[in-house]
Short mmCIF file of C-alpha atoms and ligand atoms in Angstrom, two decimals:
data_model
loop_
_atom_site.label_atom_id
_atom_site.label_comp_id
_atom_site.label_asym_id
_atom_site.label_seq_id
_atom_site.Cartn_x
_atom_site.Cartn_y
_atom_site.Cartn_z
CA MET A 1 0.00 0.00 0.00
CA SER A 2 1.36 3.37 -0.95
CA LEU A 3 1.51 5.81 1.90
CA GLU A 4 2.01 8.80 -0.30
CA LEU A 5 0.16 11.65 1.38
CA THR A 6 -1.53 14.00 -1.01
CA THR A 7 -3.51 16.97 0.17
CA GLY A 8 -5.56 19.64 -1.51
CA TRP A 9 -9.03 19.76 -2.96
CA SER A 10 -8.75 16.95 -5.51
CA ALA A 11 -7.32 14.58 -2.93
CA LEU A 12 -10.09 15.53 -0.54
CA LEU A 13 -12.69 14.89 -3.23
CA GLU A 14 -11.41 11.39 -3.83
CA PHE A 15 -11.47 10.69 -0.15
CA ILE A 16 -15.02 12.00 0.29
CA ARG A 17 -16.08 9.75 -2.59
CA THR A 18 -15.17 6.75 -0.46
CA ARG A 19 -17.11 8.14 2.50
CA CYS A 20 -20.59 8.62 1.01
CA THR A 21 -23.02 6.99 -1.39
CA ALA A 22 -22.90 7.74 -5.09
CA THR A 23 -26.17 9.68 -4.89
CA GLU A 24 -24.94 11.77 -2.01
CA PHE A 25 -21.79 12.47 -3.90
CA ASP A 26 -23.72 13.46 -7.04
CA ASN A 27 -26.22 15.63 -5.22
CA TRP A 28 -23.93 17.39 -2.84
CA ILE A 29 -20.31 17.15 -3.76
CA ALA A 30 -20.34 17.03 -7.56
CA PRO A 31 -22.02 20.46 -7.90
CA ILE A 32 -19.16 22.11 -6.00
CA ARG A 33 -16.70 23.87 -8.31
CA LEU A 34 -13.13 24.67 -7.50
CA LEU A 35 -12.59 28.27 -8.57
CA SER A 36 -8.95 28.59 -7.51
CA GLU A 37 -6.50 26.91 -5.25
CA SER A 38 -3.29 28.24 -3.76
CA PRO A 39 -1.51 27.79 -0.42
CA GLU A 40 -3.27 30.94 0.80
CA GLU A 41 -6.77 30.22 -0.40
CA VAL A 42 -9.00 27.45 -1.65
CA HIS A 43 -11.97 29.08 -3.31
CA LEU A 44 -15.06 26.96 -3.91
CA GLU A 45 -18.29 27.79 -5.66
CA VAL A 46 -21.36 26.13 -4.17
CA PRO A 47 -24.85 26.18 -5.72
CA ASN A 48 -26.45 27.29 -2.45
CA LEU A 49 -25.92 27.70 1.23
CA PHE A 50 -27.21 24.22 1.96
CA VAL A 51 -24.36 22.61 0.05
CA GLN A 52 -21.87 24.72 1.98
CA GLU A 53 -23.50 23.66 5.24
CA TYR A 54 -23.60 20.04 4.15
CA LEU A 55 -19.90 20.10 3.45
CA SER A 56 -19.00 21.71 6.76
CA GLU A 57 -21.38 19.57 8.79
CA ASN A 58 -20.43 16.24 7.31
CA PHE A 59 -16.84 16.70 6.33
CA GLY A 60 -15.57 19.46 8.61
CA ASP A 61 -12.82 17.29 10.04
CA LEU A 62 -11.63 16.24 6.62
CA LEU A 63 -11.58 19.82 5.42
CA ARG A 64 -9.24 20.72 8.24
CA GLU A 65 -7.11 17.69 7.53
CA PHE A 66 -6.72 18.16 3.81
CA LEU A 67 -6.62 21.91 3.42
CA PRO A 68 -4.29 24.43 5.06
CA PRO A 69 -5.99 26.08 8.05
CA ASN A 70 -8.31 29.01 7.39
CA THR A 71 -7.90 28.97 3.67
CA LEU A 72 -11.38 27.90 2.67
CA ARG A 73 -13.58 30.44 0.94
CA PHE A 74 -17.06 29.85 -0.45
CA THR A 75 -18.96 31.73 -3.11
CA ILE A 76 -22.57 30.95 -3.77
CA ALA A 77 -23.18 30.52 -7.49
CA GLU A 78 -25.74 32.58 -9.34
CA ALA A 79 -28.92 30.66 -8.67
CA LYS A 80 -29.55 30.04 -12.37
CA ALA A 81 -26.24 28.28 -12.77
CA VAL A 82 -27.30 25.43 -10.51
CA ARG A 83 -27.06 22.25 -12.47
CA ALA A 84 -29.34 19.54 -11.25
CA PRO A 85 -27.51 16.22 -11.23
CA GLN A 86 -28.82 13.81 -13.83
CA PRO A 87 -30.68 10.73 -12.62
CA THR A 88 -28.68 7.57 -13.05
CA THR A 89 -31.48 5.28 -14.21
CA PRO A 90 -34.61 6.23 -16.12
CA ASP A 91 -37.88 5.46 -14.42
CA PRO A 92 -40.09 3.15 -16.46
CA GLU A 93 -43.49 3.47 -14.76
CA PRO A 94 -44.83 6.84 -13.65
CA SER A 95 -46.09 6.51 -10.09
CA PRO A 96 -49.52 7.84 -9.09
CA SER A 97 -47.97 10.80 -7.33
CA LEU A 98 -46.03 11.69 -10.46
CA LEU A 99 -49.32 11.92 -12.31
CA LEU A 100 -50.43 14.54 -9.81
CA LEU A 101 -47.52 16.76 -10.71
CA ASN A 102 -47.80 19.19 -13.59
CA GLN A 103 -45.05 18.19 -16.03
CA ASN A 104 -44.26 21.81 -16.87
CA TYR A 105 -43.76 22.94 -13.29
CA THR A 106 -40.12 22.10 -12.70
CA PHE A 107 -37.30 24.13 -11.18
CA ASP A 108 -35.76 24.34 -14.65
CA THR A 109 -38.72 26.21 -16.10
CA PHE A 110 -39.09 28.51 -13.09
CA ILE A 111 -37.73 31.97 -13.85
CA GLU A 112 -35.98 33.68 -10.99
CA GLY A 113 -36.01 37.32 -10.08
CA PRO A 114 -35.86 39.41 -6.92
CA SER A 115 -39.53 38.67 -6.23
CA ASN A 116 -39.03 34.94 -5.86
CA GLN A 117 -35.33 34.23 -5.47
CA PHE A 118 -35.49 33.62 -1.76
CA VAL A 119 -38.45 31.25 -1.98
CA LYS A 120 -36.92 29.42 -4.91
CA SER A 121 -33.71 28.82 -3.03
CA ALA A 122 -35.62 27.67 0.06
CA ALA A 123 -37.62 25.30 -2.16
CA LEU A 124 -34.46 23.95 -3.69
CA GLY A 125 -32.95 23.53 -0.24
CA VAL A 126 -35.97 21.55 0.91
CA ALA A 127 -35.91 19.45 -2.25
CA THR A 128 -32.24 18.59 -1.95
CA ARG A 129 -32.44 17.84 1.78
CA PRO A 130 -36.01 16.90 2.62
CA GLY A 131 -36.73 17.22 6.33
CA LYS A 132 -33.30 18.61 7.04
CA SER A 133 -33.49 22.32 6.37
CA TYR A 134 -36.76 24.19 6.79
CA ASN A 135 -39.69 22.23 8.06
CA PRO A 136 -42.38 23.02 7.20
CA LEU A 137 -41.66 25.35 4.34
CA PHE A 138 -44.63 27.69 4.03
CA ILE A 139 -44.91 29.59 0.74
CA HIS A 140 -47.45 32.38 0.45
CA GLY A 141 -48.36 35.06 -2.08
CA GLY A 142 -51.00 36.27 -4.51
CA VAL A 143 -52.67 34.38 -7.32
CA GLY A 144 -50.54 33.27 -10.24
CA LEU A 145 -47.17 34.08 -8.71
CA GLY A 146 -45.77 30.57 -9.03
CA LYS A 147 -46.57 28.89 -5.68
CA THR A 148 -47.97 25.72 -7.24
CA HIS A 149 -45.15 25.74 -9.78
CA LEU A 150 -42.56 25.73 -6.98
CA LEU A 151 -44.45 23.11 -4.98
CA HIS A 152 -44.48 20.78 -7.98
CA GLY A 153 -40.87 21.70 -8.68
CA ILE A 154 -40.02 20.26 -5.27
CA GLY A 155 -42.10 17.19 -6.11
CA HIS A 156 -40.29 16.55 -9.39
CA TYR A 157 -36.91 17.05 -7.81
CA VAL A 158 -37.63 14.66 -4.95
CA ARG A 159 -38.99 12.07 -7.38
CA GLU A 160 -35.88 12.31 -9.46
CA HIS A 161 -33.18 12.56 -6.83
CA HIS A 162 -34.59 10.77 -3.82
CA LYS A 163 -36.31 7.85 -5.47
CA LYS A 164 -36.74 5.95 -2.22
CA LEU A 165 -38.67 8.71 -0.49
CA LYS A 166 -42.45 8.52 -0.48
CA MET A 167 -43.65 11.85 -1.78
CA HIS A 168 -47.25 12.92 -2.22
CA PRO A 169 -48.58 16.17 -3.69
CA ILE A 170 -52.12 17.12 -2.75
CA THR A 171 -54.44 20.08 -2.81
CA THR A 172 -56.21 20.94 0.41
CA GLU A 173 -59.51 20.20 -1.31
CA ALA A 174 -58.34 16.74 -2.34
CA PHE A 175 -57.11 16.05 1.18
CA ILE A 176 -60.51 16.94 2.59
CA ASN A 177 -62.21 14.70 0.02
CA ASP A 178 -59.88 11.90 1.00
CA VAL A 179 -60.90 12.26 4.64
CA VAL A 180 -64.59 12.35 3.72
CA ASP A 181 -64.32 9.29 1.46
CA SER A 182 -62.39 7.25 3.95
CA LEU A 183 -64.84 8.13 6.70
CA LYS A 184 -67.66 6.89 4.47
CA SER A 185 -65.90 3.68 3.55
CA LYS A 186 -64.69 3.19 7.13
CA SER A 187 -61.08 3.18 6.02
CA ILE A 188 -59.91 6.22 7.94
CA ASP A 189 -57.15 4.26 9.66
CA LYS A 190 -55.76 3.20 6.33
CA MET A 191 -55.82 6.77 5.16
CA LYS A 192 -54.10 8.05 8.28
CA LYS A 193 -51.45 5.42 7.87
CA PHE A 194 -50.86 6.42 4.26
CA TYR A 195 -50.26 10.06 5.15
CA ARG A 196 -48.21 9.38 8.24
CA ASN A 197 -45.87 7.10 6.33
CA LEU A 198 -44.95 9.74 3.80
CA ASP A 199 -41.50 11.27 3.68
CA VAL A 200 -42.53 14.38 1.79
CA LEU A 201 -46.02 15.87 1.85
CA LEU A 202 -46.80 18.79 -0.48
CA VAL A 203 -50.01 20.63 0.38
CA ASP A 204 -51.36 23.22 -2.03
CA ASP A 205 -53.69 26.09 -1.08
CA ILE A 206 -54.14 25.56 2.66
CA GLN A 207 -56.39 28.67 2.74
CA PHE A 208 -59.23 26.38 1.65
CA LEU A 209 -59.14 24.77 5.05
CA GLN A 210 -60.48 28.00 6.53
CA ASN A 211 -64.06 27.21 5.61
CA ARG A 212 -63.78 23.54 6.46
CA LEU A 213 -62.93 23.69 10.10
CA ASN A 214 -64.17 20.14 10.79
CA PHE A 215 -61.08 18.91 9.05
CA GLU A 216 -58.61 21.11 10.79
CA GLU A 217 -57.79 18.67 13.51
CA GLU A 218 -57.02 15.84 11.11
CA VAL A 219 -54.73 18.13 9.12
CA CYS A 220 -53.02 19.28 12.29
CA ASN A 221 -52.49 15.72 13.55
CA THR A 222 -51.07 14.67 10.23
CA PHE A 223 -48.67 17.62 10.18
CA GLU A 224 -47.51 16.96 13.72
CA ALA A 225 -46.98 13.26 13.09
CA LEU A 226 -44.83 14.03 10.07
CA LEU A 227 -42.92 16.93 11.59
CA ASN A 228 -42.06 14.95 14.67
CA GLN A 229 -40.56 12.22 12.54
CA GLY A 230 -38.53 14.78 10.66
CA LYS A 231 -40.55 14.25 7.49
CA GLN A 232 -40.75 17.19 5.11
CA ILE A 233 -43.91 19.25 4.67
CA VAL A 234 -44.34 22.08 2.18
CA ILE A 235 -47.48 24.22 2.28
CA THR A 236 -48.73 26.95 -0.01
CA SER A 237 -51.30 29.61 0.79
CA ASP A 238 -52.57 32.93 -0.46
CA LYS A 239 -51.82 34.49 2.93
CA PRO A 240 -49.19 34.04 5.64
CA PRO A 241 -50.18 31.69 8.50
CA SER A 242 -50.91 34.53 10.91
CA GLN A 243 -53.60 35.89 8.58
CA LEU A 244 -55.39 32.58 8.10
CA LYS A 245 -58.51 31.96 10.12
CA LEU A 246 -57.27 28.70 11.55
CA SER A 247 -56.60 27.43 15.05
CA GLU A 248 -53.63 28.78 16.97
CA ARG A 249 -52.21 25.30 17.18
CA LEU A 250 -52.21 24.81 13.42
CA VAL A 251 -50.89 28.31 12.76
CA ALA A 252 -48.07 27.66 15.22
CA ARG A 253 -47.13 24.42 13.45
CA MET A 254 -47.10 26.16 10.09
CA GLU A 255 -44.84 28.88 11.46
CA TRP A 256 -42.43 26.35 12.88
CA GLY A 257 -40.13 26.29 9.90
CA LEU A 258 -39.70 28.95 7.29
CA VAL A 259 -42.46 31.27 6.11
CA ALA A 260 -41.55 32.85 2.79
CA ALA A 261 -43.40 35.10 0.36
CA VAL A 262 -43.48 35.29 -3.43
CA THR A 263 -44.25 38.80 -4.61
CA ILE A 264 -45.05 40.35 -7.97
CA PRO A 265 -42.13 39.94 -10.38
CA ASP A 266 -40.42 43.06 -11.68
CA LEU A 267 -40.48 43.99 -15.34
CA GLU A 268 -37.32 42.12 -16.33
CA THR A 269 -38.50 38.95 -14.65
CA ARG A 270 -41.89 39.20 -16.32
CA VAL A 271 -40.17 39.56 -19.66
CA ALA A 272 -38.08 36.46 -18.93
CA ILE A 273 -41.18 34.50 -17.92
CA LEU A 274 -42.95 35.58 -21.09
CA GLN A 275 -40.04 34.48 -23.20
CA GLN A 276 -39.83 31.18 -21.37
CA LYS A 277 -43.51 30.49 -21.89
CA ALA A 278 -43.30 31.48 -25.56
CA HIS A 279 -40.25 29.29 -26.00
CA SER A 280 -42.01 26.30 -24.46
CA ARG A 281 -44.76 26.73 -27.04
CA ALA A 282 -42.20 27.04 -29.84
CA PHE A 283 -43.49 30.53 -30.42
CA GLU A 284 -41.16 33.31 -31.43
CA LEU A 285 -41.77 36.39 -29.30
CA PRO A 286 -39.88 39.50 -30.39
CA THR A 287 -38.11 41.16 -27.45
CA GLN A 288 -39.81 44.47 -28.03
CA ILE A 289 -43.23 42.83 -27.90
CA ALA A 290 -42.22 40.91 -24.79
CA PHE A 291 -41.38 44.17 -23.02
CA PHE A 292 -44.54 45.80 -24.26
CA LEU A 293 -46.64 42.91 -22.96
CA ALA A 294 -44.84 42.75 -19.65
CA GLU A 295 -45.53 46.45 -19.14
CA GLN A 296 -49.23 45.87 -19.68
CA ILE A 297 -49.60 42.79 -17.55
CA ALA A 298 -48.07 43.30 -14.20
CA SER A 299 -49.73 41.35 -11.52
CA ASN A 300 -50.56 37.84 -12.49
CA VAL A 301 -48.34 35.42 -14.33
CA ARG A 302 -51.32 33.32 -15.28
CA GLN A 303 -52.53 36.25 -17.39
CA ILE A 304 -49.15 36.35 -19.05
CA GLU A 305 -49.69 32.76 -20.08
CA GLY A 306 -53.17 33.52 -21.40
CA ALA A 307 -51.74 36.34 -23.47
CA ILE A 308 -49.02 34.12 -24.89
CA ASN A 309 -51.57 31.48 -25.86
CA ARG A 310 -53.69 34.03 -27.67
CA LEU A 311 -50.75 35.63 -29.41
CA ALA A 312 -49.40 32.26 -30.49
CA ALA A 313 -52.79 31.27 -31.89
CA HIS A 314 -53.12 34.59 -33.64
CA THR A 315 -49.68 34.40 -35.22
CA ARG A 316 -50.33 30.88 -36.44
CA MET A 317 -53.54 31.94 -38.13
CA ALA A 318 -52.49 35.32 -39.45
CA ARG A 319 -49.03 34.14 -40.56
CA ALA A 320 -47.86 37.69 -40.06
CA PRO A 321 -45.35 39.13 -37.64
CA LEU A 322 -46.77 40.61 -34.48
CA THR A 323 -47.02 44.35 -34.18
CA GLU A 324 -47.64 46.30 -31.01
CA GLU A 325 -51.00 47.26 -32.44
CA THR A 326 -52.14 43.65 -32.85
CA VAL A 327 -50.90 42.90 -29.37
CA GLN A 328 -52.83 45.86 -28.02
CA THR A 329 -56.07 44.66 -29.66
CA ILE A 330 -55.68 41.12 -28.43
CA LEU A 331 -54.87 42.31 -24.95
CA ALA A 332 -57.78 44.69 -24.83
CA GLU A 333 -60.06 41.80 -25.71
CA MET A 334 -58.51 39.67 -23.06
CA LEU A 335 -58.66 42.23 -20.30
CA THR A 336 -62.24 43.31 -20.92
CA PHE A 337 -63.45 39.75 -20.48
CA ARG A 338 -62.59 40.09 -16.84
CA PRO A 339 -65.06 42.21 -14.96
CA ARG A 340 -63.21 45.01 -13.26
CA SER A 341 -64.74 45.70 -9.92
CA GLN A 342 -65.00 49.09 -8.30
CA PRO A 343 -61.89 49.68 -6.18
CA THR A 344 -62.31 49.31 -2.43
CA VAL A 345 -60.08 50.14 0.51
CA ASP A 346 -59.59 46.43 1.05
CA ALA A 347 -58.51 45.86 -2.53
CA ILE A 348 -56.02 48.71 -2.22
CA LEU A 349 -54.66 47.41 1.07
CA GLN A 350 -54.36 43.93 -0.39
CA ALA A 351 -52.56 45.08 -3.52
CA VAL A 352 -50.12 47.26 -1.59
CA SER A 353 -49.61 44.51 0.97
CA THR A 354 -48.66 42.01 -1.76
CA LEU A 355 -46.54 44.44 -3.71
CA PHE A 356 -44.57 45.79 -0.77
CA ASN A 357 -44.64 42.58 1.19
CA VAL A 358 -46.08 44.28 4.25
CA ARG A 359 -48.99 42.92 6.28
CA VAL A 360 -52.39 44.54 5.91
CA ALA A 361 -52.47 44.89 9.69
CA ASP A 362 -49.26 46.92 9.50
CA LEU A 363 -50.73 49.16 6.82
CA LYS A 364 -53.49 49.97 9.26
CA GLY A 365 -51.12 50.14 12.21
CA ASP A 366 -48.76 52.77 13.55
CA SER A 367 -45.32 51.30 12.94
CA ARG A 368 -42.81 53.89 11.79
CA GLN A 369 -40.43 51.32 10.41
CA LYS A 370 -39.29 52.71 7.06
CA GLU A 371 -40.66 50.04 4.70
CA ILE A 372 -43.98 49.84 6.51
CA ALA A 373 -44.43 53.60 6.68
CA LEU A 374 -43.70 53.95 2.98
CA ALA A 375 -46.13 51.18 2.02
CA ARG A 376 -48.79 52.76 4.24
CA GLN A 377 -48.29 56.15 2.60
CA VAL A 378 -48.57 54.56 -0.84
CA ALA A 379 -51.82 52.86 0.16
CA MET A 380 -53.20 56.18 1.41
CA PHE A 381 -52.08 57.94 -1.74
CA LEU A 382 -53.84 55.34 -3.90
CA ALA A 383 -56.95 55.36 -1.75
CA LYS A 384 -57.28 59.11 -2.07
CA GLU A 385 -56.75 58.88 -5.80
CA MET A 386 -59.03 55.93 -6.53
CA LEU A 387 -61.89 56.07 -4.08
CA GLU A 388 -64.77 58.43 -4.35
CA GLU A 389 -65.24 58.78 -0.64
CA PRO A 390 -64.81 61.55 1.87
CA LEU A 391 -61.20 61.86 3.00
CA THR A 392 -62.13 61.52 6.66
CA LYS A 393 -63.78 58.19 5.88
CA ILE A 394 -60.78 56.96 3.91
CA ALA A 395 -58.41 58.02 6.68
CA ALA A 396 -60.56 56.25 9.24
CA SER A 397 -60.33 52.97 7.36
CA PHE A 398 -56.57 52.97 7.97
CA GLY A 399 -57.02 51.97 11.58
CA GLY A 400 -58.66 55.26 12.51
CA LYS A 401 -56.12 57.78 11.18
CA THR A 402 -56.95 61.42 10.79
CA HIS A 403 -57.63 63.47 7.72
CA SER A 404 -54.38 65.38 8.14
CA THR A 405 -52.29 62.21 8.39
CA LEU A 406 -53.79 61.14 5.08
CA LEU A 407 -53.03 64.45 3.40
CA HIS A 408 -49.51 64.43 4.75
CA ALA A 409 -48.93 60.92 3.33
CA CYS A 410 -50.29 61.92 -0.07
CA LYS A 411 -48.07 64.97 -0.21
CA LYS A 412 -44.99 62.95 0.68
CA ILE A 413 -45.64 60.35 -1.98
CA ALA A 414 -46.41 62.97 -4.62
CA GLU A 415 -43.05 64.60 -3.85
CA GLU A 416 -41.21 61.31 -3.84
CA LEU A 417 -42.71 60.42 -7.22
CA GLN A 418 -40.95 63.38 -8.81
CA THR A 419 -37.61 61.65 -8.49
CA ASN A 420 -38.15 58.01 -7.58
CA GLU A 421 -38.72 55.92 -10.70
CA THR A 422 -38.94 52.61 -8.92
CA LEU A 423 -41.69 53.92 -6.72
CA ALA A 424 -43.52 55.27 -9.75
CA ARG A 425 -43.38 51.84 -11.33
CA GLN A 426 -44.55 50.12 -8.15
CA ILE A 427 -47.46 52.49 -7.85
CA SER A 428 -48.60 52.02 -11.42
CA MET A 429 -48.34 48.28 -10.89
CA ALA A 430 -50.49 48.56 -7.77
CA ARG A 431 -53.05 50.63 -9.68
CA ARG A 432 -53.34 47.93 -12.30
CA ASN A 433 -53.69 45.29 -9.61
CA ILE A 434 -56.44 46.95 -7.69
CA GLY A 435 -59.89 45.80 -8.60
CA SER A 436 -58.57 43.37 -11.17
P1 LIG B 501 -50.08 30.20 -7.91
O1 LIG B 501 -50.10 28.78 -7.46
O2 LIG B 501 -49.17 31.07 -7.11
O3 LIG B 501 -51.43 30.80 -8.07
P2 LIG B 501 -48.99 29.03 -10.32
O4 LIG B 501 -47.84 28.31 -9.75
O5 LIG B 501 -50.17 28.22 -10.70
O6 LIG B 501 -49.44 30.22 -9.38
O7 LIG B 501 -48.49 29.87 -11.58
C1 LIG B 501 -49.36 30.32 -12.58
C2 LIG B 501 -48.68 30.19 -13.93
O8 LIG B 501 -47.62 31.10 -13.99
C3 LIG B 501 -48.09 28.82 -14.14
O9 LIG B 501 -48.20 28.46 -15.48
C4 LIG B 501 -46.63 29.00 -13.82
O10 LIG B 501 -45.81 28.14 -14.57
C5 LIG B 501 -46.39 30.43 -14.21
N1 LIG B 501 -45.35 31.08 -13.41
C6 LIG B 501 -45.50 31.79 -12.27
N2 LIG B 501 -44.33 32.24 -11.82
C7 LIG B 501 -43.40 31.79 -12.69
C8 LIG B 501 -41.97 31.92 -12.78
N3 LIG B 501 -41.29 32.60 -11.86
N4 LIG B 501 -41.36 31.31 -13.81
C9 LIG B 501 -42.05 30.64 -14.75
N5 LIG B 501 -43.37 30.49 -14.72
C10 LIG B 501 -44.05 31.05 -13.72
MG1 LIG B 502 -51.66 27.55 -6.98
#
């Protein structure tokens, strides 16, 4: 046996290879890139923080042994550069839970931007290490912002990379139906057993439990059973746990892990989503048109999809290149099909709350924290502009503020708008959101 002692990153890699399974190596170690290596510094690029933690937690001793002391430096790669390891063997038979996953909702087709980067990386963390990072992961945000897409993205990833884990995606409605059916057929024990034996449970739209309180306890018991065994749960909702009308016990469980919000994507991200959707339909979308569309449709990605479908159909039939004018006509048609309701204070609060990621309660409250105060002033500004109501009444609906507070807020925002382009864009986005 040769006793030649080699050190350094490549030697360490070979050693780690003998210390873990092939899958572990592929999922965790293979994605690490050596950026540079010298006696002073070993610089590694990791796809996310979880990989860095994994390395330190599991191989900390080896790192110290193989690398000179205090030379290790990590850089987290641009999220888009993460390469998912390829599965080693193809799967012949789709399992029932795979059929419940939308094929198009994978991490690969999810476009990242500032509005969703944090949630996406949390989702990826949960998918790579189910039960070991955030548990539960609670994803909330408005309609069409990609919550279900991310949930299914986790599902696909787990299916592909952790084949042995029992994963089950379900909507809250379907869960309730399951309980009802198994009560009828006296098979509730079987059903409980099924859920409690899962390794990964993905629950979509938990807000629907609010009107079905009879089922709350069963949901809560299931969650607790899984959480206590370290099994992963991911939940989506249109509101954060604290705003759901559910029992304190359930809310507490849902807040146990990480609560993260998806917000409305900025213009560049919307353009990227549009182009991605067009691309997946083999439809050529000129950049200029993509920007034009993304300007018009701000709030809901599902609308973006609808627009792409219409434009694609139109282009196929007309066999002519798209002009802004055609796009405008098609869009106008599309948007008038949706009844626009009269704006209300609640709609304004909701839109501002989503856009600025501030709770409605805080918009009505007194906090002077910068972000909250700004969002509150924007909401007041919009309310004054959009509502045909006496100012005293509008002011009162912000948790009983006075007329002069309202005027002061409006003046501040009007001034700020002179110079702050970002704010101007946010406000026009909010306007489009309200009552739509
Ligand atoms: P939610 O569950 O939040 O209401 P969905 O996940 O159903 O929204 O998303 C609505 C549509 O928008 C889906 O087709 C989804 O693929 C798409 N979508 C939303 N966000 C993104 C994104 N960041 N990248 C790509 N597609 C997205
Ligand atoms: Mg959804």
